[in-house]
PDB file of C-alpha atoms in Angstrom:
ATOM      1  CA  UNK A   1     -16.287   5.201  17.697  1.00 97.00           C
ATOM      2  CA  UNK A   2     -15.911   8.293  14.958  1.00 98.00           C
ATOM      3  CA  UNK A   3     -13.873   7.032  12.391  1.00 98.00           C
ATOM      4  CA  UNK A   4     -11.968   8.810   9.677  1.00 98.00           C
ATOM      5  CA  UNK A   5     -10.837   6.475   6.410  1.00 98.00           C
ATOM      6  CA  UNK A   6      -8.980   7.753   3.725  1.00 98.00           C
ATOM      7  CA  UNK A   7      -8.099   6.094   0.540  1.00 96.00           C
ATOM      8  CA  UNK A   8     -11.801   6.459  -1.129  1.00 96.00           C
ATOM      9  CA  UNK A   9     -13.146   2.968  -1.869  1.00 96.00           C
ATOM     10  CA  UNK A  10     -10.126   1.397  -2.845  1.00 95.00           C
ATOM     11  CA  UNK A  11      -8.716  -1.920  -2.300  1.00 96.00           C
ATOM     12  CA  UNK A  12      -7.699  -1.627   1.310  1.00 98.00           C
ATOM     13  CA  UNK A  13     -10.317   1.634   2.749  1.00 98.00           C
ATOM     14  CA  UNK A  14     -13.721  -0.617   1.015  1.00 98.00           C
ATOM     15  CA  UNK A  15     -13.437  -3.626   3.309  1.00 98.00           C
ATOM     16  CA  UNK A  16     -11.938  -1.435   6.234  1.00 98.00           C
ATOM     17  CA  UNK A  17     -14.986   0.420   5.709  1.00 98.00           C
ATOM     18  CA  UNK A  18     -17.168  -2.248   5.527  1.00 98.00           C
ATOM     19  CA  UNK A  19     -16.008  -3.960   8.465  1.00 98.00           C
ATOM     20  CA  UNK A  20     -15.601  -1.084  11.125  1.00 98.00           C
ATOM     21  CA  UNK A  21     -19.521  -0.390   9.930  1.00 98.00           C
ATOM     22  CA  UNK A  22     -20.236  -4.130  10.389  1.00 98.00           C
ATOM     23  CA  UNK A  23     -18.686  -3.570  14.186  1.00 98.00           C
ATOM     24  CA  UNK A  24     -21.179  -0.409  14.567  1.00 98.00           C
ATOM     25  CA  UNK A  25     -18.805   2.090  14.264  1.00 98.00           C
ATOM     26  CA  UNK A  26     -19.423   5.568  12.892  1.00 98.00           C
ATOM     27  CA  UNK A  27     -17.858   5.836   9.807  1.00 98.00           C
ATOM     28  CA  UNK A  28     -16.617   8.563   7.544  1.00 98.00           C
ATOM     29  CA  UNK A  29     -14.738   8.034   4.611  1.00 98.00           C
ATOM     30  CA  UNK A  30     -12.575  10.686   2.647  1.00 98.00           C
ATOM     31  CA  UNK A  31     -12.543  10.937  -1.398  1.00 97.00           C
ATOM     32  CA  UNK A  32     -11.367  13.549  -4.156  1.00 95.00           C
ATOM     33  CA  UNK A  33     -14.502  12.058  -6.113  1.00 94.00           C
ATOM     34  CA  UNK A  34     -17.467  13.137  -5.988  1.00 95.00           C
ATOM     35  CA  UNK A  35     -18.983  10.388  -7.913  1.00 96.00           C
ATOM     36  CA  UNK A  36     -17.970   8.098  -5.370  1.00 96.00           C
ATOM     37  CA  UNK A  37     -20.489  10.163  -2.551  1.00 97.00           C
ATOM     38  CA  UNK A  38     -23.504   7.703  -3.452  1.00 97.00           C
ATOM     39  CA  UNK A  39     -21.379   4.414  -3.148  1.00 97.00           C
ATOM     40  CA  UNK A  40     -19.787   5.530   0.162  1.00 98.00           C
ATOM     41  CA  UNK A  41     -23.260   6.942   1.563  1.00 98.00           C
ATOM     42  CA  UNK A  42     -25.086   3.216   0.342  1.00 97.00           C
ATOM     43  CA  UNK A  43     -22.212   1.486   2.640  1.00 97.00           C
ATOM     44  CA  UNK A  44     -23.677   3.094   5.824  1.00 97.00           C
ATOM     45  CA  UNK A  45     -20.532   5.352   5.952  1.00 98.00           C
ATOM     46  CA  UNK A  46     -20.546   9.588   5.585  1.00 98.00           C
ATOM     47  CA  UNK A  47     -18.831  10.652   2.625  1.00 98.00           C
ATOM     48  CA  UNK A  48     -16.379  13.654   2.982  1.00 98.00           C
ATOM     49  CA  UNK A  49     -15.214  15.009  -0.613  1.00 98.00           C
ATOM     50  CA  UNK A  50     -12.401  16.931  -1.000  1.00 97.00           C
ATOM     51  CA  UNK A  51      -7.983  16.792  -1.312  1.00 95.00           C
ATOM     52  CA  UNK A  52      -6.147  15.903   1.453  1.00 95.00           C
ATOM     53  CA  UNK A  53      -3.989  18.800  -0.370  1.00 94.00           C
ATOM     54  CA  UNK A  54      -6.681  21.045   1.436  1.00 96.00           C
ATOM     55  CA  UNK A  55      -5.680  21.768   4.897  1.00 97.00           C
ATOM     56  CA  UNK A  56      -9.099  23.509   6.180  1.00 98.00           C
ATOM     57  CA  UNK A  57     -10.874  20.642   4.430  1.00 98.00           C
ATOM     58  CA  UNK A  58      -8.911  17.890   6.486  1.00 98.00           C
ATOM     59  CA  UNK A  59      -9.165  19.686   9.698  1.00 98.00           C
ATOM     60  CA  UNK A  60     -13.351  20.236   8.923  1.00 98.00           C
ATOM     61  CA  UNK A  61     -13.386  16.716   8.123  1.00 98.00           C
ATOM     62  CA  UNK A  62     -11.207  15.199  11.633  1.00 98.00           C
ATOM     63  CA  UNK A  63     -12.990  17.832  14.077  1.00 98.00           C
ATOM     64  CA  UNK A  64     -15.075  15.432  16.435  1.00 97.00           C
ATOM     65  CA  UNK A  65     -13.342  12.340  15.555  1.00 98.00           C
ATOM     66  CA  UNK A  66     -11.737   9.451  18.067  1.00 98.00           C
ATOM     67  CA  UNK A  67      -9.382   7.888  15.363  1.00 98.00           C
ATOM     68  CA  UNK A  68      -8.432   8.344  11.720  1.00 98.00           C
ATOM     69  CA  UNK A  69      -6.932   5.554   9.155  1.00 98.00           C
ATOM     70  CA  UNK A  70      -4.161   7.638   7.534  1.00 98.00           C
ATOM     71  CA  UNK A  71      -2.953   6.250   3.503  1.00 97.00           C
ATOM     72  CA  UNK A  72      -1.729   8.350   0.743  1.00 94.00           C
ATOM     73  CA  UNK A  73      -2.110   7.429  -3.147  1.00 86.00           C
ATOM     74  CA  UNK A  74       0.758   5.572  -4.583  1.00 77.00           C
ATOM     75  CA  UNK A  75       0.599   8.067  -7.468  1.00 71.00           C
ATOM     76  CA  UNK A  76      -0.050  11.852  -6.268  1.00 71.00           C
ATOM     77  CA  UNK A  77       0.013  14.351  -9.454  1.00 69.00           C
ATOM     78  CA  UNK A  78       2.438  11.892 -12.124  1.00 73.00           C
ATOM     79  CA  UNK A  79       5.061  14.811 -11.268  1.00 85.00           C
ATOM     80  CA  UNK A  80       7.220  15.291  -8.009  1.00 91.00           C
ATOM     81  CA  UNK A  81       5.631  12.326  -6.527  1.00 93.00           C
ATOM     82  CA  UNK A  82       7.280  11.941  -3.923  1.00 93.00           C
ATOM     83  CA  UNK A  83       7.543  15.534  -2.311  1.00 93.00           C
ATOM     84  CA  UNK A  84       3.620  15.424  -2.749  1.00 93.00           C
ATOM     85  CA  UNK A  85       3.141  12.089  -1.233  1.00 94.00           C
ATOM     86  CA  UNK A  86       5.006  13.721   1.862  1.00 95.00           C
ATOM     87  CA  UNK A  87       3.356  17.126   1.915  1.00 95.00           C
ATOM     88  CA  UNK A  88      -0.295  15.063   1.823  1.00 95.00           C
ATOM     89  CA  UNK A  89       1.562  13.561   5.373  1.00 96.00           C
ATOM     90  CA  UNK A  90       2.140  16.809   6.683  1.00 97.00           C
ATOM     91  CA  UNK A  91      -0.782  17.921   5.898  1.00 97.00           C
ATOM     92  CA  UNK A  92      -2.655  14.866   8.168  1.00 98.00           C
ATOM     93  CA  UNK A  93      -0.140  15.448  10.511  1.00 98.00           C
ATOM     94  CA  UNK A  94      -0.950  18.861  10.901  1.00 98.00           C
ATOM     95  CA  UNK A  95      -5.063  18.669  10.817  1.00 98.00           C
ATOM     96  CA  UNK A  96      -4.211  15.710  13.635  1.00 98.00           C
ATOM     97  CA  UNK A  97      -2.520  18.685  15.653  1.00 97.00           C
ATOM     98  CA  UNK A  98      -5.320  21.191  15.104  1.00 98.00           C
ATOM     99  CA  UNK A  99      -8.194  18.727  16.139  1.00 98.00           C
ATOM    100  CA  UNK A 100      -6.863  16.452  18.904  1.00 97.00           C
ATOM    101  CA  UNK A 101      -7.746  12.804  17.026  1.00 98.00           C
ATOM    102  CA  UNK A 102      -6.176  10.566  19.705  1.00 97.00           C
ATOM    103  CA  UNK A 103      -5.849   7.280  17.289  1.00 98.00           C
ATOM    104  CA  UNK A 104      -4.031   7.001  13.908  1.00 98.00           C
ATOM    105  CA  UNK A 105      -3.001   3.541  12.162  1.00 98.00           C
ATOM    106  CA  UNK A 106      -0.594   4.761   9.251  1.00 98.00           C
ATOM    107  CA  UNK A 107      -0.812   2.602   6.261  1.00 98.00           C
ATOM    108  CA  UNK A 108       3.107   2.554   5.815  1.00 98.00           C
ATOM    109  CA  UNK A 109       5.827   0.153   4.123  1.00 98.00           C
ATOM    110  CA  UNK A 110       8.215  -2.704   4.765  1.00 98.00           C
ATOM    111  CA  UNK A 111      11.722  -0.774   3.200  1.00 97.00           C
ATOM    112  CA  UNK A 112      10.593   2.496   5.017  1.00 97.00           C
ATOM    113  CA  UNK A 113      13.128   2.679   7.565  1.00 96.00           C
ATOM    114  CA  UNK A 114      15.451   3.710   4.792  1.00 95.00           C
ATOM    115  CA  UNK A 115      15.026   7.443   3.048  1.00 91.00           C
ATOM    116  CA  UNK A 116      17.258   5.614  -0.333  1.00 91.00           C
ATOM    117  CA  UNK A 117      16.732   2.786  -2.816  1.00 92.00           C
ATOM    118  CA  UNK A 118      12.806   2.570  -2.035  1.00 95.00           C
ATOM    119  CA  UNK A 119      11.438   4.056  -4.584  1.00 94.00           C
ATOM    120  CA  UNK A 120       7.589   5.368  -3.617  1.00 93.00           C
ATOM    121  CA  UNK A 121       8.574   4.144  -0.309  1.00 96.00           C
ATOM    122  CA  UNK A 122      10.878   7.259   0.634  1.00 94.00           C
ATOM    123  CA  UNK A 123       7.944   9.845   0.886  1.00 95.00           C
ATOM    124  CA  UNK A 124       6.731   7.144   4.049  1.00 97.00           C
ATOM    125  CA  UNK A 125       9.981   7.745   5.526  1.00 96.00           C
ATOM    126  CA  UNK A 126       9.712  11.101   6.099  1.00 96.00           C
ATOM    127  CA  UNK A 127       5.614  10.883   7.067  1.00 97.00           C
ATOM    128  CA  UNK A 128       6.248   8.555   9.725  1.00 98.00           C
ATOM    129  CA  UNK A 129       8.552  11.265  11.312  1.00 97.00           C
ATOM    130  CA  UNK A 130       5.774  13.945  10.936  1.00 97.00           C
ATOM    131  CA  UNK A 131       3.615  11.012  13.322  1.00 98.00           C
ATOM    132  CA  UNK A 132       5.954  10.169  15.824  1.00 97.00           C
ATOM    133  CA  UNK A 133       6.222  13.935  17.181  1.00 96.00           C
ATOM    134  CA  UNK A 134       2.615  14.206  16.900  1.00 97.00           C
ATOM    135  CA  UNK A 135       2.027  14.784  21.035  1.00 94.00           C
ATOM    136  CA  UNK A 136      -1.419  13.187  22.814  1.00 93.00           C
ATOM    137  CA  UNK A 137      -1.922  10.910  19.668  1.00 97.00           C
ATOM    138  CA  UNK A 138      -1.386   7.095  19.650  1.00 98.00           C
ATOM    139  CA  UNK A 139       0.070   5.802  16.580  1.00 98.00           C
ATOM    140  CA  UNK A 140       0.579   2.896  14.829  1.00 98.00           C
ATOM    141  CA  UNK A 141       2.556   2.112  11.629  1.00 98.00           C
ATOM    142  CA  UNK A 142       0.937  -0.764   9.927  1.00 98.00           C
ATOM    143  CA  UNK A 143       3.899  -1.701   7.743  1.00 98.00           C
ATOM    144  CA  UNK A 144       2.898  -3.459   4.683  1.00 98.00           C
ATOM    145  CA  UNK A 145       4.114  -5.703   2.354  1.00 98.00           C
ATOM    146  CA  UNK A 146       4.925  -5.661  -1.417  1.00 97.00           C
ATOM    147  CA  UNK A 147       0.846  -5.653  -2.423  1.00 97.00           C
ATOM    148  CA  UNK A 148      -0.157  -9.207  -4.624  1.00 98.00           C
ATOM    149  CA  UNK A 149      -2.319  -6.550  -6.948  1.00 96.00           C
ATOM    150  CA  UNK A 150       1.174  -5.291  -8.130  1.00 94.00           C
ATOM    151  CA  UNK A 151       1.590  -8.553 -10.181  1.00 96.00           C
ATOM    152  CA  UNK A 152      -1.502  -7.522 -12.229  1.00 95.00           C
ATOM    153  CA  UNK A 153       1.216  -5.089 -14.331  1.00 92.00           C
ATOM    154  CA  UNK A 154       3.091  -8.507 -15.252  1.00 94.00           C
ATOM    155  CA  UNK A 155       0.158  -9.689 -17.482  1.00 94.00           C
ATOM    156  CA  UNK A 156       1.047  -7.702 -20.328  1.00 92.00           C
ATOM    157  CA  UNK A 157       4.420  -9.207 -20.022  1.00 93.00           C
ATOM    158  CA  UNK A 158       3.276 -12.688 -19.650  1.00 95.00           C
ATOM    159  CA  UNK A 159       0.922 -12.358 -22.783  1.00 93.00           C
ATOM    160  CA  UNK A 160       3.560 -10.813 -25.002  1.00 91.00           C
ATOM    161  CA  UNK A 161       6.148 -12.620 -24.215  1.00 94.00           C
ATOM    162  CA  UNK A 162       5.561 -15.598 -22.140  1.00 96.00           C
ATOM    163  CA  UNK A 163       7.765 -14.697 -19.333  1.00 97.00           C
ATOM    164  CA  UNK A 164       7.411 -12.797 -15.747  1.00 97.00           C
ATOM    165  CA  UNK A 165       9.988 -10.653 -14.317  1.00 97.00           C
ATOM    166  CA  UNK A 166      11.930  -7.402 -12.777  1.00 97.00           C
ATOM    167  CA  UNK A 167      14.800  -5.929 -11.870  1.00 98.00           C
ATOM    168  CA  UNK A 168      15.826  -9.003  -9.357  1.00 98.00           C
ATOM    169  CA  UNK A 169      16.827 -12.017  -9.216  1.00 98.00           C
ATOM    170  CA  UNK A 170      14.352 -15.090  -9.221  1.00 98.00           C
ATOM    171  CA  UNK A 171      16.253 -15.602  -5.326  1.00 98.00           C
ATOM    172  CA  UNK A 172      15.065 -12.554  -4.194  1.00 98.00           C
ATOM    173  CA  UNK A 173      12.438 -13.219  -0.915  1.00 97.00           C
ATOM    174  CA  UNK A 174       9.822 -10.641  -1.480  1.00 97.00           C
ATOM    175  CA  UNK A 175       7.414  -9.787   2.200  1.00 98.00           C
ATOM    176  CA  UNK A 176       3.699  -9.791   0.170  1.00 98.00           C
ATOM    177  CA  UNK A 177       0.469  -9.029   1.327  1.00 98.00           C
ATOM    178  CA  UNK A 178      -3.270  -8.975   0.018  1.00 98.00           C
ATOM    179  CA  UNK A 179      -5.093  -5.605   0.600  1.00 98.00           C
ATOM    180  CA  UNK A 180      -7.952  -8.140   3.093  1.00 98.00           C
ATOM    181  CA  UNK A 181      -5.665  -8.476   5.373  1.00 98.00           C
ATOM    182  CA  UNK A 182      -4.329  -5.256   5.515  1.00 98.00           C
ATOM    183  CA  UNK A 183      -7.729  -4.193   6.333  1.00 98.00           C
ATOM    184  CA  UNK A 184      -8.447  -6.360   8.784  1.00 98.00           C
ATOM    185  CA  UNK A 185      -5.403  -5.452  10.234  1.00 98.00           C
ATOM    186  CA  UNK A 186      -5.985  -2.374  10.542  1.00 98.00           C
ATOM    187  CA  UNK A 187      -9.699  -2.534  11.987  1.00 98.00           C
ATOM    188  CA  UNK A 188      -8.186  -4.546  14.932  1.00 97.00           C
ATOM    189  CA  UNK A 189      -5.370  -1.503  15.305  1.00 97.00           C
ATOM    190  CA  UNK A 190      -8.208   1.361  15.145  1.00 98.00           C
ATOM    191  CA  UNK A 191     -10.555   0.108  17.771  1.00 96.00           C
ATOM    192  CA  UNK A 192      -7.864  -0.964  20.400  1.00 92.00           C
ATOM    193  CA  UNK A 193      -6.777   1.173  23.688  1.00 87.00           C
ATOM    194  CA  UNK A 194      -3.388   1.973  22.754  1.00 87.00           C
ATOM    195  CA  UNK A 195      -0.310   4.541  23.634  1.00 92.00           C
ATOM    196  CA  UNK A 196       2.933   5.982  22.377  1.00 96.00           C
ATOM    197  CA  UNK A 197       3.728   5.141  18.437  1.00 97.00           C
ATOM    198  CA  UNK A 198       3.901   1.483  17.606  1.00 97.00           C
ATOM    199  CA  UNK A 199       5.341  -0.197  14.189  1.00 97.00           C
ATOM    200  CA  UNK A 200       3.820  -3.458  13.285  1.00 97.00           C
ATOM    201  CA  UNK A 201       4.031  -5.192  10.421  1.00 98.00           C
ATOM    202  CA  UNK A 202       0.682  -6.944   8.362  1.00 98.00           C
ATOM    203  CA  UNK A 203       2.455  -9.544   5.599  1.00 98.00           C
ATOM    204  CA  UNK A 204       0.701 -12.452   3.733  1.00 98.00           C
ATOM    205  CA  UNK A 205       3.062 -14.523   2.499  1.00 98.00           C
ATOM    206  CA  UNK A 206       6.795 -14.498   1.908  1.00 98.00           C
ATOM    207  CA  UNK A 207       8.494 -16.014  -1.034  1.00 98.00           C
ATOM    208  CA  UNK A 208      10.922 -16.234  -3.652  1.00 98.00           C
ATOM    209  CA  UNK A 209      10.150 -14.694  -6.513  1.00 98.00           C
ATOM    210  CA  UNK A 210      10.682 -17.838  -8.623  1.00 98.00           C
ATOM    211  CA  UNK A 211       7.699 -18.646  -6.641  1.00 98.00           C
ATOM    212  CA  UNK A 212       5.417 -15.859  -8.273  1.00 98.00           C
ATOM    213  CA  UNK A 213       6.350 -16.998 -11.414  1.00 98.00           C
ATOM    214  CA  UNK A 214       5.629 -20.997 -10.227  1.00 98.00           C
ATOM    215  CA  UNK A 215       2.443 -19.977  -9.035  1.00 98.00           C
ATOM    216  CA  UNK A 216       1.067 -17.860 -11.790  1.00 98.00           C
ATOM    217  CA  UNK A 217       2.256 -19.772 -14.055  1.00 98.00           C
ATOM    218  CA  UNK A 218       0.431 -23.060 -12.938  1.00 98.00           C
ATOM    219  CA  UNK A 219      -2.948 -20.827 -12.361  1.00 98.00           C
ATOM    220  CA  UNK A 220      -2.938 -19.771 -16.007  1.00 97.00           C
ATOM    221  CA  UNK A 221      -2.181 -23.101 -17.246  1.00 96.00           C
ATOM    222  CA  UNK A 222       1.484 -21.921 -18.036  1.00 96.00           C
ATOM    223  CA  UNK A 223       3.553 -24.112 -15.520  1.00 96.00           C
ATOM    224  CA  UNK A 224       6.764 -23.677 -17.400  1.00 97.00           C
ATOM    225  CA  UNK A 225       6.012 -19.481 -17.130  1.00 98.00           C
ATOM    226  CA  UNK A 226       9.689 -18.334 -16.507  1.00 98.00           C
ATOM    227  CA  UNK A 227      11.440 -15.880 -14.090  1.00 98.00           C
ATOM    228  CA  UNK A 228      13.374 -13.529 -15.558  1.00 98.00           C
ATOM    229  CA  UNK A 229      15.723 -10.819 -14.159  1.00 98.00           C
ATOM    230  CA  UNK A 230      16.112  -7.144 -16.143  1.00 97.00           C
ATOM    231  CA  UNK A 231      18.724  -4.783 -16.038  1.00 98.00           C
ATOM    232  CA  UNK A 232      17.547  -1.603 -14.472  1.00 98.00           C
ATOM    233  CA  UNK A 233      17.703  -0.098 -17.439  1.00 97.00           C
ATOM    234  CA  UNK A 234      15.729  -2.678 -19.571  1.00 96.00           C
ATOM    235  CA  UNK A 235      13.226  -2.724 -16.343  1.00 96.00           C
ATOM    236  CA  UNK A 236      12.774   0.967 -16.848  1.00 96.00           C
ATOM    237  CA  UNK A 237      12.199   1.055 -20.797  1.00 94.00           C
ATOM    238  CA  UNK A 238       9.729  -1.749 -20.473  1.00 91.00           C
ATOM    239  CA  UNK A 239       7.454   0.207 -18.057  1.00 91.00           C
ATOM    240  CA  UNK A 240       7.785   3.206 -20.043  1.00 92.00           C
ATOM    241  CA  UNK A 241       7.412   1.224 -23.456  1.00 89.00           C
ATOM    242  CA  UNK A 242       3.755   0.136 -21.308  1.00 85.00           C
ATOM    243  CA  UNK A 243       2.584   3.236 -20.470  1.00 87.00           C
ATOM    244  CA  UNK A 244       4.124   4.059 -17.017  1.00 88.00           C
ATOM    245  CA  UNK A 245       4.536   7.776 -16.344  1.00 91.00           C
ATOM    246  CA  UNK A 246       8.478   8.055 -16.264  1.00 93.00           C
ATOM    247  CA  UNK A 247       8.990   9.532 -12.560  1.00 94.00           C
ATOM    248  CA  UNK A 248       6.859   6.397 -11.614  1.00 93.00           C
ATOM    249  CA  UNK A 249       8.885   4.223 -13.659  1.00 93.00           C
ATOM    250  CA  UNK A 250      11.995   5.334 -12.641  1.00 95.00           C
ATOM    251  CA  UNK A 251      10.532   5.096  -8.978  1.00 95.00           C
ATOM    252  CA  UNK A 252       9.514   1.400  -9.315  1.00 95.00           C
ATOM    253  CA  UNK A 253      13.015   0.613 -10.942  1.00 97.00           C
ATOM    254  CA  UNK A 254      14.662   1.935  -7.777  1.00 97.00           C
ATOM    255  CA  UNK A 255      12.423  -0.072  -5.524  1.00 96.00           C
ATOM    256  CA  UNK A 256      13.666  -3.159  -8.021  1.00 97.00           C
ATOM    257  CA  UNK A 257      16.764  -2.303  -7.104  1.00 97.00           C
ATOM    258  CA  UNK A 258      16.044  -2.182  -2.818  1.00 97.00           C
ATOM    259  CA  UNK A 259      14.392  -5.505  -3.266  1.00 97.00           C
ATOM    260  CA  UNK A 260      17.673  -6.868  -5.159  1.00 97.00           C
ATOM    261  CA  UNK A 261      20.092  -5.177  -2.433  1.00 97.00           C
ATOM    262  CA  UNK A 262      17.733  -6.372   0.443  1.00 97.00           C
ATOM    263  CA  UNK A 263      17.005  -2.471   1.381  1.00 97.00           C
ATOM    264  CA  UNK A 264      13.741  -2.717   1.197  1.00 98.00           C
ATOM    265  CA  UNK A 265      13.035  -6.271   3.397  1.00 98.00           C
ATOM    266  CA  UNK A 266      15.877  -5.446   5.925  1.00 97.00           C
ATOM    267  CA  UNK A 267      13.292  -3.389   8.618  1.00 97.00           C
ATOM    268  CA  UNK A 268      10.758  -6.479   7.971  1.00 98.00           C
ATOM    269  CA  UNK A 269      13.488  -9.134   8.626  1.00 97.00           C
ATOM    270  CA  UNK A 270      14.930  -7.246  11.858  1.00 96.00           C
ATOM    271  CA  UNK A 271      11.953  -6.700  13.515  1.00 95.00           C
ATOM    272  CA  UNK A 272      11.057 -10.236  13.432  1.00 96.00           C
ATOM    273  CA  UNK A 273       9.676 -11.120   9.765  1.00 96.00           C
ATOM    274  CA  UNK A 274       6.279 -11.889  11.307  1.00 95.00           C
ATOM    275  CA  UNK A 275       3.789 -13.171   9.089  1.00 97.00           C
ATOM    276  CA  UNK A 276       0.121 -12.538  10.152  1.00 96.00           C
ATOM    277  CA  UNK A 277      -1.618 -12.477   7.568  1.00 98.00           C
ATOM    278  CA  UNK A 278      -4.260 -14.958   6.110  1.00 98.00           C
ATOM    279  CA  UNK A 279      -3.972 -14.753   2.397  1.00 98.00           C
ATOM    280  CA  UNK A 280      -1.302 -17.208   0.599  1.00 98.00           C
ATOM    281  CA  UNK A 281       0.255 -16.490  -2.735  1.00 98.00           C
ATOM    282  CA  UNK A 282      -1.521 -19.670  -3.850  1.00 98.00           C
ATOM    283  CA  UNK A 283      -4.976 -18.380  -3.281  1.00 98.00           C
ATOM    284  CA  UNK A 284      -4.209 -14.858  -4.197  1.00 98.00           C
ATOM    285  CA  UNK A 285      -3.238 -17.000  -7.703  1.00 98.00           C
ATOM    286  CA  UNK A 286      -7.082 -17.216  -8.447  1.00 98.00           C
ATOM    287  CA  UNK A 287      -7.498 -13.713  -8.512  1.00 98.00           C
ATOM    288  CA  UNK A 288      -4.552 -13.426 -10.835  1.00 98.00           C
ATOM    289  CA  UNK A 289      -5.722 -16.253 -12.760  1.00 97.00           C
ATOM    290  CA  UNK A 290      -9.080 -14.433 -13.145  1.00 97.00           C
ATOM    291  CA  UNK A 291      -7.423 -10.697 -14.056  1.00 96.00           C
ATOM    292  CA  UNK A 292      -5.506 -12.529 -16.556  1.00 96.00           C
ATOM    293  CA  UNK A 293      -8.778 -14.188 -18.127  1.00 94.00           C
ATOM    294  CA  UNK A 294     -10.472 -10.945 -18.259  1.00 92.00           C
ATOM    295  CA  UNK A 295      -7.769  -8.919 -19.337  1.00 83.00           C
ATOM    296  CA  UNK A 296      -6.790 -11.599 -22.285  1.00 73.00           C
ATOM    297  CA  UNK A 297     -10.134 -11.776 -23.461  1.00 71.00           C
ATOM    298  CA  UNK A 298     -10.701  -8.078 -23.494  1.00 54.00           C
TER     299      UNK A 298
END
């Protein structure tokens, strides 16, 4: 099969990548970067530079294909980041129309279903709209977890000031996932002879977050490493106080909040709060333990 990936090399596209090439498939992978051309080219995949703000460039790019893996960036242009995350999903939607791909797997969200108190999430709300009236195209939404790399921004925290935390409550149960198995997820969803627009949902682990800060904790050789809930407003000066561009602080403050009002698990728990991925929050701990080593000895 011709397969589109977009997201560059990063943490989920690499391994998707790698293993759709593994299977034999013909692989072409999508980047703003030019540097990256040489890296995607030495994977056995075709590189395709250019922004998916481009129309003519996406349409170029899907002409000939059989299916496309569909992400945006977390963090398009610092400014208006949400009205750009959803004009990026037009724009697929649209180069989808103009070349006839019959196959998309949406990377998408757990807390999507609602357009308030998501945060980043809301700009997924209105893409997977722009998908389900694309005509002649399967679909699915691969709804994803809170990502395990998120907790990487707590090690600051931790080394400051010996505690982990957010805007909720240490009861909170948090739907996680490790980029692997969203990737391998979506691999299986690419390939497979399907019809009409399907949501399914690619989680890792679920927990409390008292668990997180168990977990870490114990990897770092900081068992005692405490939980500890913010206000919003003390959640939004400390990412701000670190570095965080405001509109994406202020966006991850009102995803704190979803998570602490349950808006953001709800769709996950009524659809069935399957769990299907491989990757524990103990194992993922080693790869914190291991970012915190590096980063602390920086």
């Amino acid at each position: 099969m011709k397969i589109i990936i977009t997201g560059s090399l990063g943490n989920v596209a690499k391994p998707l990548a790698q293993q759709l090439i593994a299977e034999g498939h013909d692989i072409k992978i999508i980047s703003s970067n030019e540097s990256k051309k040489n890296e995607i080219e030495a994977l056995g995949a075709k590189a395709a530079i250019g922004s998916i703000t481009d129309l003519d460039f996406l349409v170029k790019t899907f002409e000939g294909a059989d299916a496309a893996f569909l992400m945006t960036p977390p963090n398009m242009g610092g400014i208006n980041i949400v009205q750009n995350t959803i004009n990026a999903g037009k724009n697929y939607a649209e180069a989808i129309k103009q070349t006839g791909v019959k196959r998309i797997v949406m990377l998408s969200s757990i807390g999507v279903e609602s357009p308030v108190e998501n945060g980043p999430i809301k700009g997924l709300h209105f893409i997977e709209k722009f998908y389900n009236d694309l005509e002649n195209t399967s679909v699915t939404f691969l709804r994803a977890g809170y990502f395990y790399l998120n907790f990487f921004n707590d090690i600051p925290l931790i080394k400051n000031a010996g505690i982990i935390g957010a805007n909720f409550p240490e009861t909170a149960t948090i739907p996680l996932v490790h980029p692997i198995d969203i990737a391998k997820a979506a691999a299986k969803e690419l390939v497979q002879n399907s019809e009409g627009k399907n949501v399914k949902y690619i989680v890792s682990d679920v927990r409390p977050a008292s668990d997180s800060a168990k977990v870490f904790g114990t990897a770092i050789g900081k068992p005692e490493l405490p939980w500890v809930e913010f206000k919003d407003e003390d959640s939004l000066n400390g990412m701000l106080q670190a570095g965080v561009p405001k509109e994406m602080a202020e966006l991850y403050t009102e995803m704190g909040l979803g998570i602490r009002t349950g808006i953001v698990q709800k769709d996950f728990i009524e659809h069935g709060s399957v769990v299907n991925g491989e990757v524990k929050l103990e194992e993922f701990a080693k790869e914190f333990a291991k970012e915190f080593a590096d980063k602390f000895n920086a």
